[in-house]
PDB file of C-alpha atoms in Angstrom:
ATOM      1  CA  MET A   1     -16.137  -9.757  43.662  1.00 40.00           C
ATOM      2  CA  PHE A   2     -14.435  -6.394  43.693  1.00 43.00           C
ATOM      3  CA  ARG A   3     -11.107  -7.970  42.848  1.00 42.00           C
ATOM      4  CA  GLN A   4     -12.629  -9.843  39.939  1.00 41.00           C
ATOM      5  CA  ALA A   5     -14.162  -6.676  38.521  1.00 40.00           C
ATOM      6  CA  THR A   6     -10.859  -4.864  38.841  1.00 40.00           C
ATOM      7  CA  ARG A   7      -9.046  -7.660  37.068  1.00 42.00           C
ATOM      8  CA  LEU A   8     -11.613  -7.653  34.283  1.00 42.00           C
ATOM      9  CA  PHE A   9     -11.286  -3.906  33.813  1.00 43.00           C
ATOM     10  CA  ASN A  10      -7.517  -4.117  33.728  1.00 40.00           C
ATOM     11  CA  SER A  11      -7.568  -6.820  31.108  1.00 41.00           C
ATOM     12  CA  VAL A  12      -9.572  -4.702  28.658  1.00 42.00           C
ATOM     13  CA  SER A  13      -7.039  -2.258  27.231  1.00 44.00           C
ATOM     14  CA  THR A  14      -7.981   1.015  25.559  1.00 45.00           C
ATOM     15  CA  SER A  15      -6.686  -0.537  22.371  1.00 44.00           C
ATOM     16  CA  SER A  16      -9.191  -3.370  22.354  1.00 47.00           C
ATOM     17  CA  ILE A  17     -12.106  -1.076  23.198  1.00 56.00           C
ATOM     18  CA  VAL A  18     -11.331   1.319  20.372  1.00 65.00           C
ATOM     19  CA  GLY A  19     -10.234  -1.230  17.798  1.00 77.00           C
ATOM     20  CA  LYS A  20      -7.426  -0.906  15.311  1.00 85.00           C
ATOM     21  CA  VAL A  21      -7.247   0.791  11.962  1.00 89.00           C
ATOM     22  CA  GLY A  22      -6.492  -2.410  10.069  1.00 91.00           C
ATOM     23  CA  LEU A  23      -4.088  -1.593   7.251  1.00 95.00           C
ATOM     24  CA  GLY A  24      -4.582  -3.548   4.015  1.00 96.00           C
ATOM     25  CA  ARG A  25      -2.888  -3.064   0.640  1.00 97.00           C
ATOM     26  CA  LEU A  26      -0.554  -0.234  -0.248  1.00 98.00           C
ATOM     27  CA  ASN A  27      -2.726   1.329  -2.957  1.00 98.00           C
ATOM     28  CA  HIS A  28      -0.086   3.729  -4.296  1.00 98.00           C
ATOM     29  CA  VAL A  29       2.940   5.898  -3.605  1.00 98.00           C
ATOM     30  CA  ALA A  30       2.263   9.445  -4.821  1.00 98.00           C
ATOM     31  CA  ILE A  31       5.219  11.396  -6.192  1.00 98.00           C
ATOM     32  CA  ALA A  32       4.892  15.125  -6.933  1.00 98.00           C
ATOM     33  CA  VAL A  33       6.860  15.939 -10.095  1.00 98.00           C
ATOM     34  CA  PRO A  34       7.911  19.321 -11.505  1.00 97.00           C
ATOM     35  CA  ASN A  35       7.605  18.184 -15.152  1.00 97.00           C
ATOM     36  CA  MET A  36       4.987  15.561 -15.958  1.00 98.00           C
ATOM     37  CA  SER A  37       6.133  14.721 -19.493  1.00 97.00           C
ATOM     38  CA  GLU A  38       9.740  14.186 -18.375  1.00 97.00           C
ATOM     39  CA  ALA A  39       8.647  12.091 -15.405  1.00 98.00           C
ATOM     40  CA  THR A  40       6.317  10.005 -17.576  1.00 98.00           C
ATOM     41  CA  SER A  41       9.090   9.438 -20.117  1.00 96.00           C
ATOM     42  CA  LEU A  42      11.515   8.401 -17.371  1.00 96.00           C
ATOM     43  CA  TYR A  43       9.176   5.705 -16.050  1.00 96.00           C
ATOM     44  CA  ARG A  44       7.936   4.582 -19.488  1.00 96.00           C
ATOM     45  CA  ASP A  45      10.984   4.871 -21.777  1.00 93.00           C
ATOM     46  CA  VAL A  46      13.905   4.368 -19.368  1.00 93.00           C
ATOM     47  CA  MET A  47      12.344   2.179 -16.690  1.00 94.00           C
ATOM     48  CA  GLY A  48      10.097   0.243 -19.082  1.00 93.00           C
ATOM     49  CA  ALA A  49       6.980   0.502 -16.913  1.00 95.00           C
ATOM     50  CA  GLN A  50       3.430   0.726 -18.206  1.00 96.00           C
ATOM     51  CA  VAL A  51       2.105   4.244 -17.644  1.00 97.00           C
ATOM     52  CA  SER A  52      -1.394   5.630 -18.062  1.00 97.00           C
ATOM     53  CA  GLU A  53      -2.392   8.690 -20.042  1.00 96.00           C
ATOM     54  CA  PRO A  54      -2.393  11.902 -17.967  1.00 97.00           C
ATOM     55  CA  VAL A  55      -5.774  12.657 -16.395  1.00 95.00           C
ATOM     56  CA  ASP A  56      -6.753  16.150 -15.232  1.00 96.00           C
ATOM     57  CA  GLN A  57      -8.584  15.931 -11.940  1.00 92.00           C
ATOM     58  CA  LYS A  58      -9.911  19.477 -11.684  1.00 91.00           C
ATOM     59  CA  GLU A  59     -11.784  18.936  -8.421  1.00 88.00           C
ATOM     60  CA  HIS A  60      -8.505  17.764  -6.805  1.00 89.00           C
ATOM     61  CA  GLY A  61      -6.242  20.358  -8.472  1.00 94.00           C
ATOM     62  CA  VAL A  62      -3.859  17.773  -9.924  1.00 96.00           C
ATOM     63  CA  THR A  63      -2.982  15.981 -13.121  1.00 97.00           C
ATOM     64  CA  THR A  64      -2.237  12.290 -12.490  1.00 96.00           C
ATOM     65  CA  VAL A  65      -0.328   9.596 -14.344  1.00 97.00           C
ATOM     66  CA  PHE A  66      -0.284   6.068 -12.959  1.00 97.00           C
ATOM     67  CA  VAL A  67       2.833   3.901 -13.250  1.00 97.00           C
ATOM     68  CA  ALA A  68       2.004   0.192 -12.951  1.00 97.00           C
ATOM     69  CA  LEU A  69       4.264  -1.960 -10.770  1.00 97.00           C
ATOM     70  CA  ASP A  70       3.636  -5.689 -10.330  1.00 97.00           C
ATOM     71  CA  ASN A  71       1.927  -5.338  -6.935  1.00 98.00           C
ATOM     72  CA  THR A  72       0.930  -1.672  -6.630  1.00 98.00           C
ATOM     73  CA  LYS A  73       1.343   1.627  -8.467  1.00 97.00           C
ATOM     74  CA  ILE A  74       3.138   4.928  -8.403  1.00 98.00           C
ATOM     75  CA  GLU A  75       0.934   7.990  -8.865  1.00 97.00           C
ATOM     76  CA  LEU A  76       2.753  10.907 -10.496  1.00 98.00           C
ATOM     77  CA  LEU A  77       1.165  14.228  -9.476  1.00 98.00           C
ATOM     78  CA  HIS A  78       1.516  17.635 -11.086  1.00 98.00           C
ATOM     79  CA  PRO A  79      -0.353  20.796 -10.038  1.00 97.00           C
ATOM     80  CA  LEU A  80      -3.451  21.728 -12.046  1.00 97.00           C
ATOM     81  CA  GLY A  81      -4.974  25.215 -11.859  1.00 90.00           C
ATOM     82  CA  GLU A  82      -4.617  27.665  -8.998  1.00 86.00           C
ATOM     83  CA  ASN A  83      -4.699  26.547  -5.361  1.00 88.00           C
ATOM     84  CA  SER A  84      -3.424  23.088  -6.211  1.00 94.00           C
ATOM     85  CA  PRO A  85      -2.794  21.156  -2.986  1.00 90.00           C
ATOM     86  CA  ILE A  86       0.664  20.183  -4.251  1.00 95.00           C
ATOM     87  CA  ALA A  87       1.880  23.612  -5.449  1.00 96.00           C
ATOM     88  CA  ASN A  88       3.374  24.451  -2.037  1.00 94.00           C
ATOM     89  CA  PHE A  89       5.000  21.024  -1.788  1.00 95.00           C
ATOM     90  CA  LEU A  90       6.812  21.645  -5.092  1.00 97.00           C
ATOM     91  CA  LYS A  91       7.880  25.123  -3.941  1.00 96.00           C
ATOM     92  CA  LYS A  92       9.537  23.509  -0.922  1.00 94.00           C
ATOM     93  CA  ASN A  93      10.796  20.519  -2.948  1.00 95.00           C
ATOM     94  CA  PRO A  94      11.583  21.832  -6.444  1.00 96.00           C
ATOM     95  CA  SER A  95      12.937  18.455  -7.660  1.00 97.00           C
ATOM     96  CA  GLY A  96       9.746  16.728  -6.493  1.00 98.00           C
ATOM     97  CA  GLY A  97       9.385  14.040  -3.838  1.00 98.00           C
ATOM     98  CA  VAL A  98       7.060  11.540  -2.196  1.00 98.00           C
ATOM     99  CA  HIS A  99       3.903  13.543  -1.480  1.00 98.00           C
ATOM    100  CA  HIS A 100       1.970  10.775   0.299  1.00 98.00           C
ATOM    101  CA  VAL A 101       1.459   7.040   0.522  1.00 98.00           C
ATOM    102  CA  CYS A 102      -2.037   5.581   0.257  1.00 98.00           C
ATOM    103  CA  ILE A 103      -3.032   2.499   2.253  1.00 98.00           C
ATOM    104  CA  GLU A 104      -6.384   0.728   2.028  1.00 97.00           C
ATOM    105  CA  VAL A 105      -8.624   0.100   5.032  1.00 97.00           C
ATOM    106  CA  ASP A 106     -11.841  -1.916   5.289  1.00 95.00           C
ATOM    107  CA  ASP A 107     -13.928   0.767   6.978  1.00 95.00           C
ATOM    108  CA  ILE A 108     -12.893   4.421   6.815  1.00 96.00           C
ATOM    109  CA  ASN A 109     -15.322   5.527   9.531  1.00 96.00           C
ATOM    110  CA  ALA A 110     -14.085   2.908  11.984  1.00 95.00           C
ATOM    111  CA  ALA A 111     -10.492   3.879  11.152  1.00 96.00           C
ATOM    112  CA  VAL A 112     -11.233   7.572  11.772  1.00 96.00           C
ATOM    113  CA  LYS A 113     -12.918   6.786  15.101  1.00 95.00           C
ATOM    114  CA  THR A 114      -9.912   4.785  16.261  1.00 95.00           C
ATOM    115  CA  LEU A 115      -7.450   7.456  15.161  1.00 96.00           C
ATOM    116  CA  LEU A 116      -9.391  10.276  16.840  1.00 95.00           C
ATOM    117  CA  ASP A 117      -9.712   8.260  20.043  1.00 94.00           C
ATOM    118  CA  LYS A 118      -5.959   7.667  19.979  1.00 93.00           C
ATOM    119  CA  GLN A 119      -5.289  11.338  19.190  1.00 93.00           C
ATOM    120  CA  VAL A 120      -3.604  10.727  15.839  1.00 95.00           C
ATOM    121  CA  LYS A 121      -4.003  13.996  13.922  1.00 96.00           C
ATOM    122  CA  ILE A 122      -6.164  13.755  10.780  1.00 97.00           C
ATOM    123  CA  ILE A 123      -6.034  16.710   8.383  1.00 96.00           C
ATOM    124  CA  ASP A 124      -9.815  16.623   7.925  1.00 95.00           C
ATOM    125  CA  PRO A 125     -11.543  13.809   9.830  1.00 96.00           C
ATOM    126  CA  ASN A 126     -14.602  13.920   7.561  1.00 96.00           C
ATOM    127  CA  PRO A 127     -13.908  11.435   4.754  1.00 96.00           C
ATOM    128  CA  LYS A 128     -14.034  12.944   1.259  1.00 94.00           C
ATOM    129  CA  ILE A 129     -14.370  11.175  -2.090  1.00 92.00           C
ATOM    130  CA  GLY A 130     -10.818  10.831  -3.417  1.00 87.00           C
ATOM    131  CA  ALA A 131      -9.348  10.594  -6.902  1.00 80.00           C
ATOM    132  CA  HIS A 132     -10.459   6.945  -7.228  1.00 84.00           C
ATOM    133  CA  GLY A 133     -14.085   7.620  -6.253  1.00 89.00           C
ATOM    134  CA  LYS A 134     -13.698   6.143  -2.765  1.00 94.00           C
ATOM    135  CA  PRO A 135     -13.809   7.810   0.665  1.00 96.00           C
ATOM    136  CA  VAL A 136     -10.407   8.932   1.942  1.00 96.00           C
ATOM    137  CA  VAL A 137      -8.792  10.838   4.799  1.00 97.00           C
ATOM    138  CA  PHE A 138      -5.244  12.150   5.095  1.00 97.00           C
ATOM    139  CA  LEU A 139      -3.252  11.658   8.298  1.00 98.00           C
ATOM    140  CA  HIS A 140      -0.994  14.550   9.255  1.00 97.00           C
ATOM    141  CA  PRO A 141       2.723  14.002   8.534  1.00 97.00           C
ATOM    142  CA  LYS A 142       3.621  15.173  12.054  1.00 95.00           C
ATOM    143  CA  ALA A 143       1.642  12.229  13.448  1.00 96.00           C
ATOM    144  CA  MET A 144       3.110   9.734  10.972  1.00 98.00           C
ATOM    145  CA  ASN A 145       6.907  10.150  11.118  1.00 98.00           C
ATOM    146  CA  GLY A 146       6.941  12.931   8.537  1.00 97.00           C
ATOM    147  CA  VAL A 147       4.904  10.981   5.979  1.00 98.00           C
ATOM    148  CA  MET A 148       1.455  12.063   4.849  1.00 98.00           C
ATOM    149  CA  VAL A 149      -0.619   8.864   4.843  1.00 98.00           C
ATOM    150  CA  GLU A 150      -3.854   8.672   2.860  1.00 97.00           C
ATOM    151  CA  LEU A 151      -6.292   6.024   4.072  1.00 98.00           C
ATOM    152  CA  GLU A 152      -8.691   4.870   1.357  1.00 97.00           C
ATOM    153  CA  GLU A 153     -11.684   2.612   1.934  1.00 96.00           C
ATOM    154  CA  LYS A 154     -11.390  -0.581  -0.146  1.00 91.00           C
TER     155      LYS A 154
ATOM    156  CA  MET B   1      20.543  -0.080 -50.605  1.00 39.00           C
ATOM    157  CA  PHE B   2      21.644   3.092 -48.896  1.00 43.00           C
ATOM    158  CA  ARG B   3      18.060   4.063 -48.240  1.00 42.00           C
ATOM    159  CA  GLN B   4      17.296   0.641 -46.816  1.00 41.00           C
ATOM    160  CA  ALA B   5      20.256   0.844 -44.463  1.00 39.00           C
ATOM    161  CA  THR B   6      19.223   4.306 -43.391  1.00 40.00           C
ATOM    162  CA  ARG B   7      15.693   3.131 -42.732  1.00 42.00           C
ATOM    163  CA  LEU B   8      16.949   0.191 -40.712  1.00 42.00           C
ATOM    164  CA  PHE B   9      19.145   2.458 -38.607  1.00 43.00           C
ATOM    165  CA  ASN B  10      16.321   4.891 -38.009  1.00 40.00           C
ATOM    166  CA  SER B  11      13.982   2.137 -36.934  1.00 41.00           C
ATOM    167  CA  VAL B  12      16.340   0.943 -34.181  1.00 42.00           C
ATOM    168  CA  SER B  13      15.944   3.506 -31.422  1.00 44.00           C
ATOM    169  CA  THR B  14      18.548   4.025 -28.717  1.00 45.00           C
ATOM    170  CA  SER B  15      15.932   2.714 -26.313  1.00 44.00           C
ATOM    171  CA  SER B  16      15.673  -0.689 -27.973  1.00 47.00           C
ATOM    172  CA  ILE B  17      19.470  -1.090 -28.256  1.00 56.00           C
ATOM    173  CA  VAL B  18      20.041  -0.350 -24.593  1.00 65.00           C
ATOM    174  CA  GLY B  19      16.961  -2.107 -23.240  1.00 78.00           C
ATOM    175  CA  LYS B  20      14.780  -1.013 -20.395  1.00 85.00           C
ATOM    176  CA  VAL B  21      15.197  -1.364 -16.656  1.00 89.00           C
ATOM    177  CA  GLY B  22      12.069  -3.469 -16.245  1.00 91.00           C
ATOM    178  CA  LEU B  23      10.445  -2.544 -12.946  1.00 95.00           C
ATOM    179  CA  GLY B  24       8.796  -5.401 -11.040  1.00 96.00           C
ATOM    180  CA  ARG B  25       7.326  -5.397  -7.529  1.00 97.00           C
ATOM    181  CA  LEU B  26       7.541  -2.543  -5.064  1.00 98.00           C
ATOM    182  CA  ASN B  27       9.592  -4.348  -2.430  1.00 98.00           C
ATOM    183  CA  HIS B  28       9.217  -1.714   0.315  1.00 98.00           C
ATOM    184  CA  VAL B  29       8.793   1.932   1.225  1.00 98.00           C
ATOM    185  CA  ALA B  30      11.525   2.935   3.704  1.00 98.00           C
ATOM    186  CA  ILE B  31      10.597   5.529   6.320  1.00 98.00           C
ATOM    187  CA  ALA B  32      13.300   7.078   8.521  1.00 98.00           C
ATOM    188  CA  VAL B  33      11.919   7.551  12.040  1.00 98.00           C
ATOM    189  CA  PRO B  34      13.297   9.578  14.943  1.00 98.00           C
ATOM    190  CA  ASN B  35      12.005   7.157  17.608  1.00 97.00           C
ATOM    191  CA  MET B  36      11.787   3.495  16.673  1.00 98.00           C
ATOM    192  CA  SER B  37       9.735   2.293  19.632  1.00 97.00           C
ATOM    193  CA  GLU B  38       7.099   5.011  19.136  1.00 97.00           C
ATOM    194  CA  ALA B  39       6.960   4.336  15.385  1.00 98.00           C
ATOM    195  CA  THR B  40       6.655   0.591  15.952  1.00 98.00           C
ATOM    196  CA  SER B  41       3.881   1.113  18.491  1.00 96.00           C
ATOM    197  CA  LEU B  42       2.019   3.430  16.080  1.00 96.00           C
ATOM    198  CA  TYR B  43       1.971   0.833  13.308  1.00 96.00           C
ATOM    199  CA  ARG B  44       1.364  -2.162  15.610  1.00 95.00           C
ATOM    200  CA  ASP B  45      -0.943  -0.844  18.342  1.00 93.00           C
ATOM    201  CA  VAL B  46      -2.835   1.953  16.575  1.00 93.00           C
ATOM    202  CA  MET B  47      -2.790   0.788  12.962  1.00 94.00           C
ATOM    203  CA  GLY B  48      -3.069  -2.922  13.785  1.00 93.00           C
ATOM    204  CA  ALA B  49      -0.335  -4.027  11.377  1.00 95.00           C
ATOM    205  CA  GLN B  50       2.000  -6.950  11.924  1.00 96.00           C
ATOM    206  CA  VAL B  51       5.479  -5.645  12.695  1.00 97.00           C
ATOM    207  CA  SER B  52       8.777  -7.510  12.983  1.00 97.00           C
ATOM    208  CA  GLU B  53      11.215  -7.347  15.864  1.00 96.00           C
ATOM    209  CA  PRO B  54      13.868  -4.631  15.424  1.00 97.00           C
ATOM    210  CA  VAL B  55      17.027  -5.900  13.704  1.00 95.00           C
ATOM    211  CA  ASP B  56      20.371  -4.114  14.017  1.00 96.00           C
ATOM    212  CA  GLN B  57      22.124  -4.099  10.648  1.00 92.00           C
ATOM    213  CA  LYS B  58      25.555  -2.913  11.710  1.00 91.00           C
ATOM    214  CA  GLU B  59      27.092  -3.125   8.246  1.00 88.00           C
ATOM    215  CA  HIS B  60      24.347  -0.796   6.963  1.00 89.00           C
ATOM    216  CA  GLY B  61      24.302   1.543   9.974  1.00 94.00           C
ATOM    217  CA  VAL B  62      20.582   1.119  10.598  1.00 96.00           C
ATOM    218  CA  THR B  63      18.076  -0.638  12.797  1.00 97.00           C
ATOM    219  CA  THR B  64      15.109  -1.925  10.801  1.00 96.00           C
ATOM    220  CA  VAL B  65      11.541  -2.907  11.644  1.00 97.00           C
ATOM    221  CA  PHE B  66       9.299  -4.266   8.895  1.00 97.00           C
ATOM    222  CA  VAL B  67       5.594  -3.437   8.822  1.00 97.00           C
ATOM    223  CA  ALA B  68       3.621  -5.984   6.794  1.00 97.00           C
ATOM    224  CA  LEU B  69       0.993  -4.674   4.385  1.00 97.00           C
ATOM    225  CA  ASP B  70      -1.126  -7.034   2.265  1.00 97.00           C
ATOM    226  CA  ASN B  71       0.953  -6.569  -0.905  1.00 98.00           C
ATOM    227  CA  THR B  72       4.278  -5.060   0.221  1.00 98.00           C
ATOM    228  CA  LYS B  73       5.940  -3.706   3.341  1.00 97.00           C
ATOM    229  CA  ILE B  74       7.050  -0.549   5.062  1.00 98.00           C
ATOM    230  CA  GLU B  75      10.619  -0.574   6.377  1.00 97.00           C
ATOM    231  CA  LEU B  76      11.114   1.651   9.416  1.00 98.00           C
ATOM    232  CA  LEU B  77      14.730   2.851   9.649  1.00 98.00           C
ATOM    233  CA  HIS B  78      16.575   4.324  12.617  1.00 98.00           C
ATOM    234  CA  PRO B  79      20.279   5.260  12.697  1.00 97.00           C
ATOM    235  CA  LEU B  80      22.669   2.729  14.253  1.00 97.00           C
ATOM    236  CA  GLY B  81      26.195   3.691  15.295  1.00 90.00           C
ATOM    237  CA  GLU B  82      28.235   6.556  13.920  1.00 86.00           C
ATOM    238  CA  ASN B  83      28.201   7.461  10.216  1.00 88.00           C
ATOM    239  CA  SER B  84      24.724   6.038   9.717  1.00 94.00           C
ATOM    240  CA  PRO B  85      23.577   6.790   6.172  1.00 90.00           C
ATOM    241  CA  ILE B  86      20.279   8.122   7.519  1.00 95.00           C
ATOM    242  CA  ALA B  87      21.618  10.380  10.301  1.00 96.00           C
ATOM    243  CA  ASN B  88      21.848  13.383   7.960  1.00 94.00           C
ATOM    244  CA  PHE B  89      18.395  12.693   6.570  1.00 95.00           C
ATOM    245  CA  LEU B  90      16.940  12.884  10.089  1.00 97.00           C
ATOM    246  CA  LYS B  91      18.870  16.092  10.794  1.00 96.00           C
ATOM    247  CA  LYS B  92      17.202  17.672   7.756  1.00 94.00           C
ATOM    248  CA  ASN B  93      13.847  15.984   8.483  1.00 95.00           C
ATOM    249  CA  PRO B  94      13.544  15.781  12.284  1.00 96.00           C
ATOM    250  CA  SER B  95      10.009  14.306  12.162  1.00 96.00           C
ATOM    251  CA  GLY B  96      11.204  11.587   9.765  1.00 98.00           C
ATOM    252  CA  GLY B  97      10.070  10.974   6.199  1.00 98.00           C
ATOM    253  CA  VAL B  98      10.216   8.627   3.229  1.00 98.00           C
ATOM    254  CA  HIS B  99      13.932   7.854   2.844  1.00 98.00           C
ATOM    255  CA  HIS B 100      13.643   5.699  -0.280  1.00 98.00           C
ATOM    256  CA  VAL B 101      11.408   3.324  -2.210  1.00 98.00           C
ATOM    257  CA  CYS B 102      12.735  -0.072  -3.278  1.00 98.00           C
ATOM    258  CA  ILE B 103      11.624  -1.649  -6.565  1.00 98.00           C
ATOM    259  CA  GLU B 104      12.628  -5.106  -7.780  1.00 97.00           C
ATOM    260  CA  VAL B 105      14.319  -5.719 -11.145  1.00 97.00           C
ATOM    261  CA  ASP B 106      15.147  -9.016 -12.862  1.00 95.00           C
ATOM    262  CA  ASP B 107      18.798  -8.241 -13.587  1.00 95.00           C
ATOM    263  CA  ILE B 108      20.631  -5.534 -11.658  1.00 96.00           C
ATOM    264  CA  ASN B 109      23.611  -5.437 -14.056  1.00 96.00           C
ATOM    265  CA  ALA B 110      21.393  -4.989 -17.103  1.00 95.00           C
ATOM    266  CA  ALA B 111      19.470  -2.275 -15.255  1.00 96.00           C
ATOM    267  CA  VAL B 112      22.683  -0.441 -14.329  1.00 96.00           C
ATOM    268  CA  LYS B 113      23.946  -0.626 -17.934  1.00 95.00           C
ATOM    269  CA  THR B 114      20.706   0.865 -19.256  1.00 95.00           C
ATOM    270  CA  LEU B 115      20.675   3.621 -16.646  1.00 96.00           C
ATOM    271  CA  LEU B 116      24.311   4.574 -17.262  1.00 95.00           C
ATOM    272  CA  ASP B 117      23.741   4.605 -21.032  1.00 94.00           C
ATOM    273  CA  LYS B 118      20.757   6.882 -20.499  1.00 93.00           C
ATOM    274  CA  GLN B 119      22.730   9.066 -18.077  1.00 93.00           C
ATOM    275  CA  VAL B 120      20.488   8.470 -15.080  1.00 95.00           C
ATOM    276  CA  LYS B 121      22.659   9.202 -12.044  1.00 96.00           C
ATOM    277  CA  ILE B 122      23.361   6.198  -9.801  1.00 97.00           C
ATOM    278  CA  ILE B 123      24.882   6.924  -6.381  1.00 96.00           C
ATOM    279  CA  ASP B 124      27.326   4.007  -6.761  1.00 95.00           C
ATOM    280  CA  PRO B 125      26.898   2.023  -9.988  1.00 96.00           C
ATOM    281  CA  ASN B 126      28.624  -1.053  -8.521  1.00 96.00           C
ATOM    282  CA  PRO B 127      25.860  -3.172  -6.986  1.00 96.00           C
ATOM    283  CA  LYS B 128      26.305  -3.926  -3.293  1.00 94.00           C
ATOM    284  CA  ILE B 129      24.656  -6.604  -1.187  1.00 92.00           C
ATOM    285  CA  GLY B 130      21.728  -4.869   0.522  1.00 86.00           C
ATOM    286  CA  ALA B 131      19.872  -5.465   3.760  1.00 80.00           C
ATOM    287  CA  HIS B 132      17.988  -8.456   2.271  1.00 83.00           C
ATOM    288  CA  GLY B 133      21.126 -10.209   1.006  1.00 89.00           C
ATOM    289  CA  LYS B 134      20.509  -9.251  -2.632  1.00 94.00           C
ATOM    290  CA  PRO B 135      22.425  -6.912  -4.956  1.00 96.00           C
ATOM    291  CA  VAL B 136      21.148  -3.341  -4.939  1.00 97.00           C
ATOM    292  CA  VAL B 137      21.935   0.103  -6.303  1.00 97.00           C
ATOM    293  CA  PHE B 138      20.499   3.472  -5.322  1.00 97.00           C
ATOM    294  CA  LEU B 139      19.398   5.985  -7.966  1.00 98.00           C
ATOM    295  CA  HIS B 140      20.082   9.620  -7.123  1.00 97.00           C
ATOM    296  CA  PRO B 141      17.005  11.609  -6.001  1.00 97.00           C
ATOM    297  CA  LYS B 142      17.903  14.425  -8.427  1.00 95.00           C
ATOM    298  CA  ALA B 143      17.449  11.962 -11.304  1.00 96.00           C
ATOM    299  CA  MET B 144      14.211  10.521  -9.932  1.00 98.00           C
ATOM    300  CA  ASN B 145      11.940  13.491  -9.142  1.00 98.00           C
ATOM    301  CA  GLY B 146      13.371  13.968  -5.658  1.00 97.00           C
ATOM    302  CA  VAL B 147      12.895  10.325  -4.643  1.00 98.00           C
ATOM    303  CA  MET B 148      15.797   8.016  -3.843  1.00 98.00           C
ATOM    304  CA  VAL B 149      14.962   4.761  -5.619  1.00 98.00           C
ATOM    305  CA  GLU B 150      16.653   1.516  -4.579  1.00 97.00           C
ATOM    306  CA  LEU B 151      16.699  -1.173  -7.272  1.00 98.00           C
ATOM    307  CA  GLU B 152      16.995  -4.677  -5.864  1.00 97.00           C
ATOM    308  CA  GLU B 153      17.570  -7.818  -7.913  1.00 96.00           C
ATOM    309  CA  LYS B 154      14.726 -10.319  -7.429  1.00 92.00           C
TER     310      LYS B 154
END
């Protein structure tokens, strides 16, 4: 009886108790750019991609332009106003660079629970409404091989 | 007659003579990682993604693991052997980071011609056979808002 219970306990790993995050689609790759009109022209006029009009997202401190690829999109980001979350990034990377990648998950709260239980550092574990009107969290680059990963609920 | 010719010339922009690159699918986002087994475990065991076995690509100086997302993939890269093209990247970015993004194009030679005509810097404008057996070129990060962009023929 005791041996059976021990075996049962051993067979249930921490992983299966906590669940997994469950990555879905890559929603976008976000690139911080020092000059939005030049970056837009590069993707539209040289690369031949469809690009959106620029949209000022005051509550997020960024102006965004979306570049359509066949299966996902690139999000060009430029700082808007003071205290923009990408101003420091552009100070450190004056040419620009990949600011984050955004991956969809089915259930943001379940994903956060799993990540906290597995001690993966989340910048703010309380989901906020992101630029697409859906709840998001950002995982810390130090926990994700130097890449800031945004998880967005589908 | 003269005016007609002038008008005709003006209506043909440089852009339409040279053509456009024509971006297709985002093939992958490549992330350089300092520890391949930890990175693989993070994506497989915590995130719940399907990951490939590691493959040593000696001719490219990297070991690769692919992480399947619903619409594209993440390519984890770790240096292999001496003179790995990502060894310097990891020296500058010890936690890792996005090394490049790879976008598909219909015709790599046409894309290169357009980019050279438009003075977009290509690291080596002679396409080479990449890790997936298809011709590729790499666009210089300075020309692409700090992001190294690999173009791969479909």
